[in-house]
PDB file of C-alpha atoms in Angstrom:
ATOM      1  CA  MET A 109       0.000   0.000   0.000  1.00  0.00           C
ATOM      2  CA  ASN A 110       2.883   2.386   0.687  1.00  0.00           C
ATOM      3  CA  TYR A 111       4.151   1.916  -2.873  1.00  0.00           C
ATOM      4  CA  VAL A 112       0.683   2.727  -4.221  1.00  0.00           C
ATOM      5  CA  LYS A 113       0.415   5.718  -1.889  1.00  0.00           C
ATOM      6  CA  THR A 114       3.780   7.047  -3.051  1.00  0.00           C
ATOM      7  CA  ALA A 115       2.783   6.674  -6.716  1.00  0.00           C
ATOM      8  CA  MET A 116      -0.495   8.485  -6.082  1.00  0.00           C
ATOM      9  CA  LEU A 117       1.251  11.303  -4.252  1.00  0.00           C
ATOM     10  CA  LEU A 118       3.749  11.716  -7.088  1.00  0.00           C
ATOM     11  CA  ALA A 119       0.866  11.797  -9.558  1.00  0.00           C
ATOM     12  CA  PHE A 120      -0.867  14.464  -7.447  1.00  0.00           C
ATOM     13  CA  LEU A 121       2.349  16.477  -7.322  1.00  0.00           C
ATOM     14  CA  THR A 122       2.577  16.260 -11.114  1.00  0.00           C
ATOM     15  CA  ALA A 123      -1.044  17.392 -11.409  1.00  0.00           C
ATOM     16  CA  ILE A 124      -0.261  20.481  -9.310  1.00  0.00           C
ATOM     17  CA  PHE A 125       2.625  21.263 -11.644  1.00  0.00           C
ATOM     18  CA  VAL A 126       0.461  20.904 -14.762  1.00  0.00           C
ATOM     19  CA  ALA A 127      -2.211  23.118 -13.178  1.00  0.00           C
ATOM     20  CA  MET A 128       0.417  25.761 -12.474  1.00  0.00           C
ATOM     21  CA  GLY A 129       1.416  25.673 -16.129  1.00  0.00           C
ATOM     22  CA  ALA A 130      -2.202  26.224 -17.096  1.00  0.00           C
ATOM     23  CA  ALA A 131      -2.388  29.131 -14.635  1.00  0.00           C
ATOM     24  CA  ILE A 132       0.443  30.858 -16.447  1.00  0.00           C
ATOM     25  CA  GLY A 133      -1.390  30.372 -19.726  1.00  0.00           C
ATOM     26  CA  GLY A 134       1.400  28.730 -21.684  1.00  0.00           C
ATOM     27  CA  GLN A 135       3.738  25.757 -21.783  1.00  0.00           C
ATOM     28  CA  THR A 136       7.072  27.516 -22.316  1.00  0.00           C
ATOM     29  CA  GLY A 137       7.509  28.760 -18.772  1.00  0.00           C
ATOM     30  CA  MET A 138       6.346  25.420 -17.406  1.00  0.00           C
ATOM     31  CA  VAL A 139       8.915  23.492 -19.444  1.00  0.00           C
ATOM     32  CA  ILE A 140      11.750  25.890 -18.567  1.00  0.00           C
ATOM     33  CA  ALA A 141      10.947  25.731 -14.856  1.00  0.00           C
ATOM     34  CA  PHE A 142      10.799  21.951 -14.900  1.00  0.00           C
ATOM     35  CA  VAL A 143      14.077  21.574 -16.804  1.00  0.00           C
ATOM     36  CA  VAL A 144      15.897  23.942 -14.444  1.00  0.00           C
ATOM     37  CA  ALA A 145      14.512  22.238 -11.335  1.00  0.00           C
ATOM     38  CA  LEU A 146      15.311  18.793 -12.745  1.00  0.00           C
ATOM     39  CA  ALA A 147      18.884  19.805 -13.551  1.00  0.00           C
ATOM     40  CA  MET A 148      19.418  21.183 -10.060  1.00  0.00           C
ATOM     41  CA  ASN A 149      18.082  18.068  -8.382  1.00  0.00           C
ATOM     42  CA  LEU A 150      19.950  15.680 -10.684  1.00  0.00           C
ATOM     43  CA  PHE A 151      23.151  17.471  -9.708  1.00  0.00           C
ATOM     44  CA  SER A 152      22.207  17.083  -6.060  1.00  0.00           C
ATOM     45  CA  LEU A 153      21.389  13.390  -6.577  1.00  0.00           C
ATOM     46  CA  TRP A 154      24.668  12.732  -8.388  1.00  0.00           C
ATOM     47  CA  ASN A 155      26.666  14.344  -5.594  1.00  0.00           C
ATOM     48  CA  SER A 156      24.324  13.655  -2.690  1.00  0.00           C
ATOM     49  CA  ASP A 157      26.472  11.057  -0.979  1.00  0.00           C
ATOM     50  CA  THR A 158      29.582  13.252  -0.944  1.00  0.00           C
ATOM     51  CA  MET A 159      27.704  16.410   0.044  1.00  0.00           C
ATOM     52  CA  VAL A 160      25.730  14.866   2.895  1.00  0.00           C
ATOM     53  CA  LEU A 161      28.630  12.921   4.358  1.00  0.00           C
ATOM     54  CA  LYS A 162      30.816  16.027   4.365  1.00  0.00           C
ATOM     55  CA  THR A 163      28.045  18.098   5.920  1.00  0.00           C
ATOM     56  CA  PHE A 164      27.874  15.782   8.917  1.00  0.00           C
ATOM     57  CA  GLY A 165      31.615  15.173   9.185  1.00  0.00           C
ATOM     58  CA  ALA A 166      31.302  11.444   8.525  1.00  0.00           C
ATOM     59  CA  ARG A 167      34.500   9.394   8.316  1.00  0.00           C
ATOM     60  CA  GLU A 168      34.709   6.122   6.422  1.00  0.00           C
ATOM     61  CA  VAL A 169      35.566   2.976   8.359  1.00  0.00           C
ATOM     62  CA  ASP A 170      36.447  -0.569   7.362  1.00  0.00           C
ATOM     63  CA  GLU A 171      36.628  -4.008   8.902  1.00  0.00           C
ATOM     64  CA  ARG A 172      39.890  -3.173  10.630  1.00  0.00           C
ATOM     65  CA  SER A 173      38.823   0.105  12.260  1.00  0.00           C
ATOM     66  CA  ALA A 174      35.232  -0.925  13.170  1.00  0.00           C
ATOM     67  CA  PRO A 175      35.013  -4.714  12.818  1.00  0.00           C
ATOM     68  CA  GLU A 176      31.636  -5.374  14.429  1.00  0.00           C
ATOM     69  CA  TYR A 177      29.818  -2.408  12.908  1.00  0.00           C
ATOM     70  CA  TYR A 178      31.298  -3.063   9.467  1.00  0.00           C
ATOM     71  CA  GLY A 179      30.591  -6.784   9.729  1.00  0.00           C
ATOM     72  CA  MET A 180      26.978  -6.140  10.708  1.00  0.00           C
ATOM     73  CA  VAL A 181      26.441  -3.906   7.659  1.00  0.00           C
ATOM     74  CA  ARG A 182      28.057  -6.542   5.436  1.00  0.00           C
ATOM     75  CA  ASP A 183      25.887  -9.365   6.800  1.00  0.00           C
ATOM     76  CA  LEU A 184      22.679  -7.348   6.549  1.00  0.00           C
ATOM     77  CA  ALA A 185      23.526  -6.173   3.026  1.00  0.00           C
ATOM     78  CA  ARG A 186      23.972  -9.819   2.058  1.00  0.00           C
ATOM     79  CA  ARG A 187      20.582 -10.671   3.572  1.00  0.00           C
ATOM     80  CA  ALA A 188      19.039  -7.765   1.652  1.00  0.00           C
ATOM     81  CA  GLU A 189      20.751  -8.911  -1.585  1.00  0.00           C
ATOM     82  CA  LEU A 190      22.519  -5.566  -1.913  1.00  0.00           C
ATOM     83  CA  PRO A 191      26.091  -4.711  -2.859  1.00  0.00           C
ATOM     84  CA  MET A 192      28.240  -3.735   0.107  1.00  0.00           C
ATOM     85  CA  PRO A 193      27.714  -0.024   0.828  1.00  0.00           C
ATOM     86  CA  ARG A 194      30.438   2.237   2.158  1.00  0.00           C
ATOM     87  CA  VAL A 195      30.307   2.493   5.932  1.00  0.00           C
ATOM     88  CA  TYR A 196      30.697   5.732   7.874  1.00  0.00           C
ATOM     89  CA  ILE A 197      30.736   6.962  11.451  1.00  0.00           C
ATOM     90  CA  MET A 198      29.725  10.460  12.525  1.00  0.00           C
ATOM     91  CA  ASP A 199      31.326  11.753  15.716  1.00  0.00           C
ATOM     92  CA  ASN A 200      28.083  12.956  17.252  1.00  0.00           C
ATOM     93  CA  PRO A 201      26.586  12.044  20.654  1.00  0.00           C
ATOM     94  CA  GLN A 202      23.006  12.042  19.382  1.00  0.00           C
ATOM     95  CA  PRO A 203      21.889   8.503  18.400  1.00  0.00           C
ATOM     96  CA  ASN A 204      20.873   8.567  14.740  1.00  0.00           C
ATOM     97  CA  ALA A 205      21.678   7.176  11.295  1.00  0.00           C
ATOM     98  CA  PHE A 206      20.982   7.689   7.600  1.00  0.00           C
ATOM     99  CA  ALA A 207      21.685   6.186   4.188  1.00  0.00           C
ATOM    100  CA  THR A 208      22.557   8.033   1.018  1.00  0.00           C
ATOM    101  CA  GLY A 209      23.647   7.424  -2.554  1.00  0.00           C
ATOM    102  CA  ARG A 210      22.061   7.607  -5.980  1.00  0.00           C
ATOM    103  CA  SER A 211      21.933   3.803  -6.453  1.00  0.00           C
ATOM    104  CA  PRO A 212      22.606   0.573  -4.531  1.00  0.00           C
ATOM    105  CA  ALA A 213      25.975   0.350  -6.281  1.00  0.00           C
ATOM    106  CA  ARG A 214      26.929   3.807  -4.990  1.00  0.00           C
ATOM    107  CA  SER A 215      25.453   3.902  -1.532  1.00  0.00           C
ATOM    108  CA  ALA A 216      26.607   4.629   1.994  1.00  0.00           C
ATOM    109  CA  VAL A 217      25.356   3.968   5.507  1.00  0.00           C
ATOM    110  CA  ALA A 218      26.300   6.356   8.305  1.00  0.00           C
ATOM    111  CA  ALA A 219      25.698   6.009  12.046  1.00  0.00           C
ATOM    112  CA  THR A 220      26.590   8.356  14.869  1.00  0.00           C
ATOM    113  CA  THR A 221      28.891   7.385  17.697  1.00  0.00           C
ATOM    114  CA  GLY A 222      25.932   8.028  19.974  1.00  0.00           C
ATOM    115  CA  LEU A 223      23.971   5.321  18.161  1.00  0.00           C
ATOM    116  CA  LEU A 224      26.789   2.775  18.232  1.00  0.00           C
ATOM    117  CA  ASP A 225      27.411   3.348  21.932  1.00  0.00           C
ATOM    118  CA  ALA A 226      23.766   3.377  23.054  1.00  0.00           C
ATOM    119  CA  LEU A 227      22.052   0.520  21.186  1.00  0.00           C
ATOM    120  CA  PRO A 228      22.161  -3.219  21.890  1.00  0.00           C
ATOM    121  CA  PRO A 229      23.374  -5.299  18.915  1.00  0.00           C
ATOM    122  CA  GLU A 230      19.895  -6.410  17.857  1.00  0.00           C
ATOM    123  CA  GLU A 231      18.515  -2.877  17.894  1.00  0.00           C
ATOM    124  CA  LEU A 232      21.492  -1.595  15.935  1.00  0.00           C
ATOM    125  CA  ALA A 233      20.830  -4.348  13.381  1.00  0.00           C
ATOM    126  CA  GLY A 234      17.260  -3.075  13.071  1.00  0.00           C
ATOM    127  CA  VAL A 235      18.474   0.472  12.376  1.00  0.00           C
ATOM    128  CA  ILE A 236      21.043  -0.637   9.794  1.00  0.00           C
ATOM    129  CA  ALA A 237      18.432  -2.844   8.107  1.00  0.00           C
ATOM    130  CA  HIS A 238      16.061   0.144   7.920  1.00  0.00           C
ATOM    131  CA  GLU A 239      18.732   2.205   6.165  1.00  0.00           C
ATOM    132  CA  LEU A 240      19.513  -0.654   3.767  1.00  0.00           C
ATOM    133  CA  ALA A 241      15.801  -0.814   2.972  1.00  0.00           C
ATOM    134  CA  HIS A 242      15.965   2.836   1.880  1.00  0.00           C
ATOM    135  CA  ILE A 243      18.821   1.879  -0.443  1.00  0.00           C
ATOM    136  CA  LYS A 244      16.981  -1.147  -1.800  1.00  0.00           C
ATOM    137  CA  ASN A 245      13.827   0.898  -2.389  1.00  0.00           C
ATOM    138  CA  ARG A 246      15.853   3.672  -4.096  1.00  0.00           C
ATOM    139  CA  ASP A 247      14.167   6.224  -1.861  1.00  0.00           C
ATOM    140  CA  THR A 248      16.842   8.816  -2.597  1.00  0.00           C
ATOM    141  CA  LEU A 249      15.762   8.720  -6.241  1.00  0.00           C
ATOM    142  CA  THR A 250      12.070   8.916  -5.299  1.00  0.00           C
ATOM    143  CA  MET A 251      12.608  11.962  -3.126  1.00  0.00           C
ATOM    144  CA  THR A 252      14.726  13.588  -5.848  1.00  0.00           C
ATOM    145  CA  VAL A 253      11.872  13.199  -8.343  1.00  0.00           C
ATOM    146  CA  ALA A 254       9.487  14.719  -5.810  1.00  0.00           C
ATOM    147  CA  ALA A 255      11.933  17.546  -5.120  1.00  0.00           C
ATOM    148  CA  SER A 256      12.313  18.208  -8.859  1.00  0.00           C
ATOM    149  CA  ILE A 257       8.576  18.628  -9.364  1.00  0.00           C
ATOM    150  CA  GLY A 258       8.216  20.601  -6.130  1.00  0.00           C
ATOM    151  CA  GLY A 259      11.079  22.873  -7.153  1.00  0.00           C
ATOM    152  CA  ALA A 260       9.490  23.477 -10.534  1.00  0.00           C
ATOM    153  CA  ILE A 261       6.207  24.392  -8.842  1.00  0.00           C
ATOM    154  CA  SER A 262       8.029  26.902  -6.641  1.00  0.00           C
ATOM    155  CA  MET A 263       9.727  28.427  -9.683  1.00  0.00           C
ATOM    156  CA  LEU A 264       6.395  28.765 -11.469  1.00  0.00           C
ATOM    157  CA  ALA A 265       4.963  30.457  -8.377  1.00  0.00           C
ATOM    158  CA  GLN A 266       7.858  32.923  -8.432  1.00  0.00           C
ATOM    159  CA  TYR A 267       7.161  33.527 -12.121  1.00  0.00           C
ATOM    160  CA  LEU A 268       3.547  34.297 -11.274  1.00  0.00           C
ATOM    161  CA  GLN A 269       4.674  36.694  -8.533  1.00  0.00           C
ATOM    162  CA  PHE A 270       6.965  38.470 -10.970  1.00  0.00           C
ATOM    163  CA  GLY A 271       4.185  38.710 -13.533  1.00  0.00           C
ATOM    164  CA  ALA A 272       1.742  40.020 -10.953  1.00  0.00           C
ATOM    165  CA  LEU A 273       4.169  42.728  -9.853  1.00  0.00           C
ATOM    166  CA  PHE A 274       4.757  43.944 -13.386  1.00  0.00           C
ATOM    167  CA  GLY A 275       1.297  43.366 -14.805  1.00  0.00           C
ATOM    168  CA  GLY A 276       2.296  40.418 -16.932  1.00  0.00           C
ATOM    169  CA  HIS A 277      -0.847  38.314 -16.342  1.00  0.00           C
ATOM    170  CA  ASN A 278      -3.940  39.650 -18.045  1.00  0.00           C
ATOM    171  CA  ASN A 279      -7.200  37.852 -18.579  1.00  0.00           C
ATOM    172  CA  ASP A 280      -6.880  38.138 -22.360  1.00  0.00           C
ATOM    173  CA  ARG A 281      -3.764  35.885 -22.352  1.00  0.00           C
ATOM    174  CA  GLY A 282      -5.811  32.808 -21.606  1.00  0.00           C
ATOM    175  CA  GLY A 283      -4.652  32.599 -18.021  1.00  0.00           C
ATOM    176  CA  ILE A 284      -6.772  32.608 -14.915  1.00  0.00           C
ATOM    177  CA  GLY A 285      -6.591  36.270 -14.042  1.00  0.00           C
ATOM    178  CA  MET A 286      -5.030  38.161 -11.184  1.00  0.00           C
ATOM    179  CA  ILE A 287      -7.077  36.514  -8.407  1.00  0.00           C
ATOM    180  CA  GLY A 288      -6.401  33.046  -9.794  1.00  0.00           C
ATOM    181  CA  ALA A 289      -2.698  33.841 -10.122  1.00  0.00           C
ATOM    182  CA  ILE A 290      -2.518  34.998  -6.511  1.00  0.00           C
ATOM    183  CA  LEU A 291      -4.258  31.842  -5.313  1.00  0.00           C
ATOM    184  CA  ALA A 292      -1.959  29.667  -7.445  1.00  0.00           C
ATOM    185  CA  MET A 293       1.256  31.298  -6.241  1.00  0.00           C
ATOM    186  CA  LEU A 294       0.169  30.951  -2.596  1.00  0.00           C
ATOM    187  CA  ILE A 295      -1.577  27.583  -2.496  1.00  0.00           C
ATOM    188  CA  ALA A 296       0.336  25.490  -5.036  1.00  0.00           C
ATOM    189  CA  PRO A 297       3.806  25.653  -3.381  1.00  0.00           C
ATOM    190  CA  PHE A 298       2.231  24.963   0.015  1.00  0.00           C
ATOM    191  CA  ALA A 299       0.324  21.967  -1.366  1.00  0.00           C
ATOM    192  CA  ALA A 300       3.488  20.700  -3.065  1.00  0.00           C
ATOM    193  CA  MET A 301       5.388  20.914   0.238  1.00  0.00           C
ATOM    194  CA  LEU A 302       2.677  18.887   2.001  1.00  0.00           C
ATOM    195  CA  VAL A 303       2.778  16.230  -0.707  1.00  0.00           C
ATOM    196  CA  GLN A 304       6.587  15.965  -0.501  1.00  0.00           C
ATOM    197  CA  MET A 305       6.371  15.503   3.268  1.00  0.00           C
ATOM    198  CA  ALA A 306       3.661  12.866   2.839  1.00  0.00           C
ATOM    199  CA  ILE A 307       5.893  10.987   0.385  1.00  0.00           C
ATOM    200  CA  SER A 308       8.744  11.107   2.917  1.00  0.00           C
ATOM    201  CA  ARG A 309       6.519   9.675   5.653  1.00  0.00           C
ATOM    202  CA  SER A 310       5.274   6.930   3.333  1.00  0.00           C
ATOM    203  CA  ARG A 311       8.842   5.892   2.492  1.00  0.00           C
ATOM    204  CA  GLU A 312       9.720   5.713   6.205  1.00  0.00           C
ATOM    205  CA  TYR A 313       6.878   3.289   6.896  1.00  0.00           C
ATOM    206  CA  GLN A 314       7.939   1.114   3.969  1.00  0.00           C
ATOM    207  CA  ALA A 315      11.592   1.149   5.069  1.00  0.00           C
ATOM    208  CA  ASP A 316      10.496   0.142   8.575  1.00  0.00           C
ATOM    209  CA  ARG A 317       8.618  -2.867   7.234  1.00  0.00           C
ATOM    210  CA  MET A 318      11.325  -3.994   4.845  1.00  0.00           C
ATOM    211  CA  GLY A 319      14.080  -3.326   7.377  1.00  0.00           C
ATOM    212  CA  ALA A 320      12.262  -5.457   9.957  1.00  0.00           C
ATOM    213  CA  LEU A 321      12.154  -8.345   7.497  1.00  0.00           C
ATOM    214  CA  ILE A 322      15.825  -7.904   6.600  1.00  0.00           C
ATOM    215  CA  CYS A 323      17.051  -8.050  10.204  1.00  0.00           C
ATOM    216  CA  GLY A 324      14.573 -10.819  11.082  1.00  0.00           C
ATOM    217  CA  ASN A 325      12.672  -9.294  14.014  1.00  0.00           C
ATOM    218  CA  PRO A 326      10.425  -6.201  13.814  1.00  0.00           C
ATOM    219  CA  LEU A 327      10.746  -5.726  17.577  1.00  0.00           C
ATOM    220  CA  TRP A 328      14.461  -4.953  17.292  1.00  0.00           C
ATOM    221  CA  LEU A 329      13.663  -1.966  15.100  1.00  0.00           C
ATOM    222  CA  SER A 330      10.696  -0.846  17.203  1.00  0.00           C
ATOM    223  CA  ALA A 331      12.850  -0.892  20.347  1.00  0.00           C
ATOM    224  CA  SER A 332      15.581   1.093  18.597  1.00  0.00           C
ATOM    225  CA  LEU A 333      13.113   3.758  17.446  1.00  0.00           C
ATOM    226  CA  ALA A 334      11.937   4.322  21.012  1.00  0.00           C
ATOM    227  CA  ARG A 335      15.506   4.511  22.287  1.00  0.00           C
ATOM    228  CA  ILE A 336      16.651   6.868  19.507  1.00  0.00           C
ATOM    229  CA  GLU A 337      13.729   9.226  20.032  1.00  0.00           C
ATOM    230  CA  LYS A 338      14.596   9.546  23.724  1.00  0.00           C
ATOM    231  CA  GLY A 339      18.201  10.308  22.782  1.00  0.00           C
ATOM    232  CA  VAL A 340      17.145  12.928  20.247  1.00  0.00           C
ATOM    233  CA  GLN A 341      15.025  14.644  22.883  1.00  0.00           C
ATOM    234  CA  ARG A 342      18.002  14.884  25.241  1.00  0.00           C
ATOM    235  CA  ILE A 343      20.907  15.567  22.869  1.00  0.00           C
ATOM    236  CA  GLU A 344      21.091  18.344  20.283  1.00  0.00           C
ATOM    237  CA  ASN A 345      22.574  17.602  16.870  1.00  0.00           C
ATOM    238  CA  GLU A 346      24.354  20.840  15.981  1.00  0.00           C
ATOM    239  CA  ASP A 347      25.301  19.682  12.474  1.00  0.00           C
ATOM    240  CA  ALA A 348      21.668  18.900  11.685  1.00  0.00           C
ATOM    241  CA  GLU A 349      20.526  22.225  13.128  1.00  0.00           C
ATOM    242  CA  HIS A 350      22.790  23.943  10.594  1.00  0.00           C
ATOM    243  CA  ALA A 351      21.391  21.858   7.714  1.00  0.00           C
ATOM    244  CA  PRO A 352      17.662  21.405   8.486  1.00  0.00           C
ATOM    245  CA  ALA A 353      16.835  20.574   4.855  1.00  0.00           C
ATOM    246  CA  MET A 354      18.651  17.253   5.321  1.00  0.00           C
ATOM    247  CA  ALA A 355      16.758  16.256   8.459  1.00  0.00           C
ATOM    248  CA  HIS A 356      14.419  13.983   6.493  1.00  0.00           C
ATOM    249  CA  MET A 357      17.321  11.633   5.733  1.00  0.00           C
ATOM    250  CA  PHE A 358      17.727  10.434   9.328  1.00  0.00           C
ATOM    251  CA  ILE A 359      15.788   7.540  10.821  1.00  0.00           C
ATOM    252  CA  ILE A 360      14.404   9.933  13.479  1.00  0.00           C
ATOM    253  CA  ASN A 361      14.110  13.692  12.954  1.00  0.00           C
ATOM    254  CA  PRO A 362      17.393  14.993  14.454  1.00  0.00           C
ATOM    255  CA  LEU A 363      16.140  18.551  14.936  1.00  0.00           C
ATOM    256  CA  ASN A 364      13.806  17.819  17.831  1.00  0.00           C
ATOM    257  CA  GLY A 365      11.980  15.084  19.671  1.00  0.00           C
ATOM    258  CA  GLN A 366       8.472  15.955  18.509  1.00  0.00           C
ATOM    259  CA  GLY A 367       6.254  12.952  17.996  1.00  0.00           C
ATOM    260  CA  MET A 368       3.443  14.694  16.163  1.00  0.00           C
ATOM    261  CA  ASP A 369       2.401  12.848  13.004  1.00  0.00           C
ATOM    262  CA  ASN A 370       0.935  15.804  11.149  1.00  0.00           C
ATOM    263  CA  LEU A 371       0.950  17.340   7.697  1.00  0.00           C
ATOM    264  CA  PHE A 372       4.100  19.324   8.409  1.00  0.00           C
ATOM    265  CA  SER A 373       6.359  16.483   9.608  1.00  0.00           C
ATOM    266  CA  THR A 374       8.857  14.657   7.410  1.00  0.00           C
ATOM    267  CA  HIS A 375       8.807  11.646   9.745  1.00  0.00           C
ATOM    268  CA  PRO A 376       5.829   9.600  10.939  1.00  0.00           C
ATOM    269  CA  ASN A 377       4.875   9.593  14.590  1.00  0.00           C
ATOM    270  CA  THR A 378       7.362   7.254  16.288  1.00  0.00           C
ATOM    271  CA  GLN A 379       4.594   5.602  18.308  1.00  0.00           C
ATOM    272  CA  ASN A 380       2.706   4.897  15.077  1.00  0.00           C
ATOM    273  CA  ARG A 381       5.833   3.314  13.605  1.00  0.00           C
ATOM    274  CA  ILE A 382       6.331   1.183  16.715  1.00  0.00           C
ATOM    275  CA  ALA A 383       2.696   0.067  16.636  1.00  0.00           C
ATOM    276  CA  ALA A 384       3.020  -0.946  12.965  1.00  0.00           C
ATOM    277  CA  LEU A 385       6.174  -2.958  13.706  1.00  0.00           C
ATOM    278  CA  GLU A 386       4.569  -4.702  16.673  1.00  0.00           C
ATOM    279  CA  LYS A 387       1.601  -5.578  14.478  1.00  0.00           C
ATOM    280  CA  LEU A 388       3.983  -6.987  11.864  1.00  0.00           C
ATOM    281  CA  ALA A 389       5.682  -9.127  14.541  1.00  0.00           C
ATOM    282  CA  GLN A 390       2.319 -10.539  15.605  1.00  0.00           C
ATOM    283  CA  GLU A 391       1.396 -11.273  11.972  1.00  0.00           C
ATOM    284  CA  LEU A 392       4.670 -13.124  11.431  1.00  0.00           C
ATOM    285  CA  GLU A 393       4.133 -15.213  14.572  1.00  0.00           C
ATOM    286  CA  ARG A 394       0.577 -16.071  13.539  1.00  0.00           C
ATOM    287  CA  ASN A 395       1.991 -17.272  10.226  1.00  0.00           C
ATOM    288  CA  GLY A 396       4.391 -19.586  12.042  1.00  0.00           C
ATOM    289  CA  VAL A 397       7.527 -17.468  11.685  1.00  0.00           C
ATOM    290  CA  SER A 398       9.873 -17.828  14.641  1.00  0.00           C
ATOM    291  CA  LEU A 399      11.346 -14.456  15.574  1.00  0.00           C
ATOM    292  CA  PRO A 400      15.011 -14.544  16.606  1.00  0.00           C
ATOM    293  CA  GLY A 401      15.637 -13.119  20.065  1.00  0.00           C
ATOM    294  CA  GLY A 402      12.158 -13.828  21.414  1.00  0.00           C
ATOM    295  CA  SER A 403       8.466 -13.336  20.702  1.00  0.00           C
ATOM    296  CA  SER A 404       6.444 -10.151  20.458  1.00  0.00           C
ATOM    297  CA  SER A 405       6.038 -10.211  24.214  1.00  0.00           C
ATOM    298  CA  GLY A 406       9.787 -10.440  24.826  1.00  0.00           C
ATOM    299  CA  ARG A 407      12.492  -7.805  25.092  1.00  0.00           C
ATOM    300  CA  ALA A 408      15.760  -7.351  23.248  1.00  0.00           C
ATOM    301  CA  PRO A 409      19.020  -7.985  25.137  1.00  0.00           C
ATOM    302  CA  SER A 410      20.611  -4.960  26.756  1.00  0.00           C
ATOM    303  CA  GLN A 411      24.229  -5.588  25.716  1.00  0.00           C
ATOM    304  CA  THR A 412      25.619  -2.694  23.670  1.00  0.00           C
ATOM    305  CA  VAL A 413      27.730  -2.689  20.544  1.00  0.00           C
ATOM    306  CA  THR A 414      31.074  -0.960  20.879  1.00  0.00           C
ATOM    307  CA  ARG A 415      32.921   0.364  17.879  1.00  0.00           C
ATOM    308  CA  GLY A 416      35.867  -1.939  18.463  1.00  0.00           C
ATOM    309  CA  GLY A 417      34.319  -4.883  20.311  1.00  0.00           C
ATOM    310  CA  ARG A 418      32.251  -7.925  19.486  1.00  0.00           C
ATOM    311  CA  GLY A 419      28.590  -8.666  20.113  1.00  0.00           C
ATOM    312  CA  PRO A 420      26.099 -11.512  19.871  1.00  0.00           C
ATOM    313  CA  TRP A 421      24.295 -10.392  16.703  1.00  0.00           C
ATOM    314  CA  GLY A 422      25.139 -12.118  13.398  1.00  0.00           C
TER     315      GLY A 422
END
């Protein structure tokens, strides 16, 4: 259903863009705006991994420098039938993680030191599996398409504003008139922003589900989400505060600990995500699937993963 929802939201975003073109009264401006927005976002997609990793000061690690963490990513990538991504650590006390890259062949997984120090092995596996699910689903590409259309809508709105200021939109040009232009330049970008956020939330739910199946136990991921949210509430992520446009990439919004699942959030309500994962665990048990580490009424072990040590997962 999340795939269908994402497709419908992208179609709705496209419809807003087409309507904006009709508001202008011609196709030339619409095409120019779309091409410019697409070019900008393709550049961002092509360089997204390098840009994001540099923004958050991530350093690449290997099996020698972080054996357990690196080995966990390798094992989970094999379970997900993905090529081995590059593995990074961010020196940040806030527990969080993200994945980036324009394709599975050019992907990266990054976790903060706060995450590696705070989570038990099974919960860390759930987080890494969630990020690998984003890679497998090519969510970076999906969000780039959404950003391209949303950017084009914003550019068309700016064009309408410019035309309104200088009297460039008259009723005899086949447009929708001054009142229609004002409504279009105000409502369309706002609607596009809401749709982009809805797409982001939909992709998070799908990554949760797929990540739970990759790691083998939905409860590992649900427990990690609760623990990460508490850490985000207590610890500020200064790098994320300086780059709020990238907050949607993290498994939990790094800017604050708000749990509101509303139109203006890029992440679903954490409690809603946990409830969905617990429901998935119960469904798997009803279907005779034995969950590693215990049943839906059990709890994950409390042993933590250290960056240089060994743990029970794997």
